[in-house]
Amino acid sequence: QIQLAESGGGSVKTGSSLILSCVASKTTDLHYCLAWFRQRPGKEREAVVAYDVLGTWRYSNSVRGRFSVARDNANAENTLYLHMNSLEPADSALYYCAAKRLPCITSREADFNYWGQGTQVTVSS
C-alpha cells in the first residue's frame, strides 16, 4: 500500500518561499495521482493543486501564479514537490499530500484514498 510522507514546512515571513516535498514510498507505480491539499485553521480541507477533468494540474484560485508543482519519478520513490512563492499569512495551514489511482481527473478530497500526516506551514506578517 502506498505511503505518503510530507516535509519542508516551517515558519516564514510574508513574501518568503518554501518547497514542500511528498515522497510516495512502497510504489514506483506511476498509476497513482498525487496532489496537494491544505487545511487552514477553522476551515475545511481544500485542494491546493490537484487535477481538472482533462487530467492537467488544477491550482486553486488563491495560489495560482504563486505555487507550482513538479514531479520526480527518476528515483525509486515518486516525489511531488510544491514550490510556494510570495507566501501570505492566508497560506498558513497544514499541508497534506494525497494519492489516488488513475484516472487523475479530480480535485475532490473524497476521491483521494491515501493521505500523509501533513506538514505545517506558518506565514507571519
PDB file of C-alpha atoms in Angstrom:
ATOM      1  CA  GLN A   1       0.000   0.000   0.000  1.00  0.00           C
ATOM      2  CA  ILE A   2       1.301   3.408  -0.937  1.00  0.00           C
ATOM      3  CA  GLN A   3       2.629   5.540   1.899  1.00  0.00           C
ATOM      4  CA  LEU A   4       2.988   9.292   1.741  1.00  0.00           C
ATOM      5  CA  ALA A   5       5.365  11.473   3.731  1.00  0.00           C
ATOM      6  CA  GLU A   6       5.422  15.253   3.550  1.00  0.00           C
ATOM      7  CA  SER A   7       8.292  17.503   4.573  1.00  0.00           C
ATOM      8  CA  GLY A   8       9.542  21.034   4.099  1.00  0.00           C
ATOM      9  CA  GLY A   9       7.075  23.012   6.180  1.00  0.00           C
ATOM     10  CA  GLY A  10       8.141  25.748   8.547  1.00  0.00           C
ATOM     11  CA  SER A  11       7.561  29.235   9.886  1.00  0.00           C
ATOM     12  CA  VAL A  12       8.383  32.054   7.480  1.00  0.00           C
ATOM     13  CA  LYS A  13       7.660  35.715   6.856  1.00  0.00           C
ATOM     14  CA  THR A  14       5.300  37.167   4.291  1.00  0.00           C
ATOM     15  CA  GLY A  15       6.835  37.103   0.841  1.00  0.00           C
ATOM     16  CA  SER A  16       9.049  34.110   1.555  1.00  0.00           C
ATOM     17  CA  SER A  17       9.261  30.859  -0.366  1.00  0.00           C
ATOM     18  CA  LEU A  18       9.112  27.245   0.686  1.00  0.00           C
ATOM     19  CA  ILE A  19       9.341  23.934  -1.115  1.00  0.00           C
ATOM     20  CA  LEU A  20       7.266  21.073   0.224  1.00  0.00           C
ATOM     21  CA  SER A  21       8.078  17.502  -0.689  1.00  0.00           C
ATOM     22  CA  CYS A  22       5.836  14.475  -0.780  1.00  0.00           C
ATOM     23  CA  VAL A  23       7.532  11.122  -1.040  1.00  0.00           C
ATOM     24  CA  ALA A  24       5.306   8.278  -2.152  1.00  0.00           C
ATOM     25  CA  SER A  25       7.006   5.131  -0.971  1.00  0.00           C
ATOM     26  CA  LYS A  26       6.310   1.460  -1.463  1.00  0.00           C
ATOM     27  CA  THR A  27       5.474   2.123  -5.035  1.00  0.00           C
ATOM     28  CA  THR A  28       7.160   3.070  -8.241  1.00  0.00           C
ATOM     29  CA  ASP A  29       3.814   2.692  -9.848  1.00  0.00           C
ATOM     30  CA  LEU A  30       3.029   5.692 -11.976  1.00  0.00           C
ATOM     31  CA  HIS A  31      -0.610   4.755 -11.888  1.00  0.00           C
ATOM     32  CA  TYR A  32      -1.089   6.936  -8.849  1.00  0.00           C
ATOM     33  CA  CYS A  33      -2.174  10.537  -8.920  1.00  0.00           C
ATOM     34  CA  LEU A  34      -0.510  12.742  -6.319  1.00  0.00           C
ATOM     35  CA  ALA A  35      -1.957  16.047  -5.198  1.00  0.00           C
ATOM     36  CA  TRP A  36      -1.644  18.705  -2.517  1.00  0.00           C
ATOM     37  CA  PHE A  37      -4.375  19.761  -0.113  1.00  0.00           C
ATOM     38  CA  ARG A  38      -4.330  22.051   2.884  1.00  0.00           C
ATOM     39  CA  GLN A  39      -6.411  22.771   5.938  1.00  0.00           C
ATOM     40  CA  ARG A  40      -6.358  26.276   7.285  1.00  0.00           C
ATOM     41  CA  PRO A  41      -7.385  26.989  10.891  1.00  0.00           C
ATOM     42  CA  GLY A  42     -11.130  26.756  11.309  1.00  0.00           C
ATOM     43  CA  LYS A  43     -11.686  25.722   7.700  1.00  0.00           C
ATOM     44  CA  GLU A  44     -12.273  22.525   5.794  1.00  0.00           C
ATOM     45  CA  ARG A  45      -9.523  20.809   3.895  1.00  0.00           C
ATOM     46  CA  GLU A  46      -9.228  22.141   0.359  1.00  0.00           C
ATOM     47  CA  ALA A  47      -7.352  21.242  -2.796  1.00  0.00           C
ATOM     48  CA  VAL A  48      -4.295  23.378  -3.463  1.00  0.00           C
ATOM     49  CA  VAL A  49      -3.095  21.579  -6.568  1.00  0.00           C
ATOM     50  CA  ALA A  50      -4.929  18.600  -7.997  1.00  0.00           C
ATOM     51  CA  TYR A  51      -6.449  17.782 -11.394  1.00  0.00           C
ATOM     52  CA  ASP A  52      -9.061  19.070 -13.734  1.00  0.00           C
ATOM     53  CA  VAL A  53     -11.306  16.907 -15.893  1.00  0.00           C
ATOM     54  CA  LEU A  54      -8.692  16.910 -18.653  1.00  0.00           C
ATOM     55  CA  GLY A  55      -6.070  15.460 -16.368  1.00  0.00           C
ATOM     56  CA  THR A  56      -3.965  18.576 -16.138  1.00  0.00           C
ATOM     57  CA  TRP A  57      -2.886  20.339 -12.970  1.00  0.00           C
ATOM     58  CA  ARG A  58      -5.564  22.458 -11.410  1.00  0.00           C
ATOM     59  CA  TYR A  59      -4.490  25.169  -8.986  1.00  0.00           C
ATOM     60  CA  SER A  60      -6.834  26.804  -6.532  1.00  0.00           C
ATOM     61  CA  ASN A  61      -7.563  30.439  -7.316  1.00  0.00           C
ATOM     62  CA  SER A  62      -5.830  31.576  -4.161  1.00  0.00           C
ATOM     63  CA  VAL A  63      -2.462  30.082  -5.124  1.00  0.00           C
ATOM     64  CA  ARG A  64      -2.455  30.276  -8.920  1.00  0.00           C
ATOM     65  CA  GLY A  65       0.573  32.209 -10.108  1.00  0.00           C
ATOM     66  CA  ARG A  66       2.409  31.754  -6.822  1.00  0.00           C
ATOM     67  CA  PHE A  67       2.562  27.982  -6.364  1.00  0.00           C
ATOM     68  CA  SER A  68       3.740  25.316  -8.784  1.00  0.00           C
ATOM     69  CA  VAL A  69       4.227  21.562  -8.702  1.00  0.00           C
ATOM     70  CA  ALA A  70       6.896  19.282 -10.057  1.00  0.00           C
ATOM     71  CA  ARG A  71       7.016  15.514 -10.007  1.00  0.00           C
ATOM     72  CA  ASP A  72      10.171  13.418  -9.864  1.00  0.00           C
ATOM     73  CA  ASN A  73       9.853   9.786 -10.864  1.00  0.00           C
ATOM     74  CA  ALA A  74      13.534   9.236 -11.537  1.00  0.00           C
ATOM     75  CA  ASN A  75      14.309   7.653  -8.196  1.00  0.00           C
ATOM     76  CA  ALA A  76      12.900   4.542  -6.639  1.00  0.00           C
ATOM     77  CA  GLU A  77      10.286   6.652  -4.915  1.00  0.00           C
ATOM     78  CA  ASN A  78       7.883   9.054  -6.520  1.00  0.00           C
ATOM     79  CA  THR A  79       8.215  12.599  -5.228  1.00  0.00           C
ATOM     80  CA  LEU A  80       5.855  15.511  -5.717  1.00  0.00           C
ATOM     81  CA  TYR A  81       7.159  18.971  -4.921  1.00  0.00           C
ATOM     82  CA  LEU A  82       5.127  22.051  -4.149  1.00  0.00           C
ATOM     83  CA  HIS A  83       7.016  25.264  -4.831  1.00  0.00           C
ATOM     84  CA  MET A  84       5.387  28.053  -2.851  1.00  0.00           C
ATOM     85  CA  ASN A  85       6.368  31.649  -3.570  1.00  0.00           C
ATOM     86  CA  SER A  86       5.155  35.007  -2.277  1.00  0.00           C
ATOM     87  CA  LEU A  87       3.686  33.362   0.781  1.00  0.00           C
ATOM     88  CA  GLU A  88       0.957  35.184   2.642  1.00  0.00           C
ATOM     89  CA  PRO A  89      -0.470  34.706   6.136  1.00  0.00           C
ATOM     90  CA  ALA A  90      -3.575  33.234   4.475  1.00  0.00           C
ATOM     91  CA  ASP A  91      -1.380  30.369   3.259  1.00  0.00           C
ATOM     92  CA  SER A  92      -0.799  29.232   6.837  1.00  0.00           C
ATOM     93  CA  ALA A  93      -2.149  25.710   7.018  1.00  0.00           C
ATOM     94  CA  LEU A  94      -1.404  22.055   7.464  1.00  0.00           C
ATOM     95  CA  TYR A  95      -0.442  20.851   4.005  1.00  0.00           C
ATOM     96  CA  TYR A  96      -1.270  17.296   3.033  1.00  0.00           C
ATOM     97  CA  CYS A  97      -0.137  15.101   0.206  1.00  0.00           C
ATOM     98  CA  ALA A  98      -2.824  12.808  -1.159  1.00  0.00           C
ATOM     99  CA  ALA A  99      -2.929   9.975  -3.667  1.00  0.00           C
ATOM    100  CA  LYS A 100      -5.435   8.007  -5.667  1.00  0.00           C
ATOM    101  CA  ARG A 101      -5.315   5.559  -8.525  1.00  0.00           C
ATOM    102  CA  LEU A 102      -5.825   6.642 -12.074  1.00  0.00           C
ATOM    103  CA  PRO A 103      -7.509   8.467 -13.631  1.00  0.00           C
ATOM    104  CA  CYS A 104      -6.222  11.825 -12.486  1.00  0.00           C
ATOM    105  CA  ILE A 105      -9.252  13.953 -13.265  1.00  0.00           C
ATOM    106  CA  THR A 106     -10.474  15.227  -9.937  1.00  0.00           C
ATOM    107  CA  SER A 107      -9.776  17.727  -7.175  1.00  0.00           C
ATOM    108  CA  ARG A 108     -12.358  16.300  -4.815  1.00  0.00           C
ATOM    109  CA  GLU A 109     -10.974  15.363  -1.420  1.00  0.00           C
ATOM    110  CA  ALA A 110     -13.302  12.379  -1.210  1.00  0.00           C
ATOM    111  CA  ASP A 111     -11.754  10.854  -4.333  1.00  0.00           C
ATOM    112  CA  PHE A 112      -8.312  10.555  -2.777  1.00  0.00           C
ATOM    113  CA  ASN A 113      -7.757   7.380  -0.783  1.00  0.00           C
ATOM    114  CA  TYR A 114      -4.298   7.845   0.665  1.00  0.00           C
ATOM    115  CA  TRP A 115      -3.079  10.692   2.853  1.00  0.00           C
ATOM    116  CA  GLY A 116       0.107  11.762   4.535  1.00  0.00           C
ATOM    117  CA  GLN A 117       0.300  13.164   8.038  1.00  0.00           C
ATOM    118  CA  GLY A 118       0.766  16.719   6.846  1.00  0.00           C
ATOM    119  CA  THR A 119       3.428  19.375   7.226  1.00  0.00           C
ATOM    120  CA  GLN A 120       2.724  22.706   8.904  1.00  0.00           C
ATOM    121  CA  VAL A 121       3.310  25.997   7.131  1.00  0.00           C
ATOM    122  CA  THR A 122       3.016  29.188   9.141  1.00  0.00           C
ATOM    123  CA  VAL A 123       3.395  32.580   7.492  1.00  0.00           C
ATOM    124  CA  SER A 124       3.631  35.669   9.656  1.00  0.00           C
ATOM    125  CA  SER A 125       3.500  39.287   8.623  1.00  0.00           C
TER     126      SER A 125
END
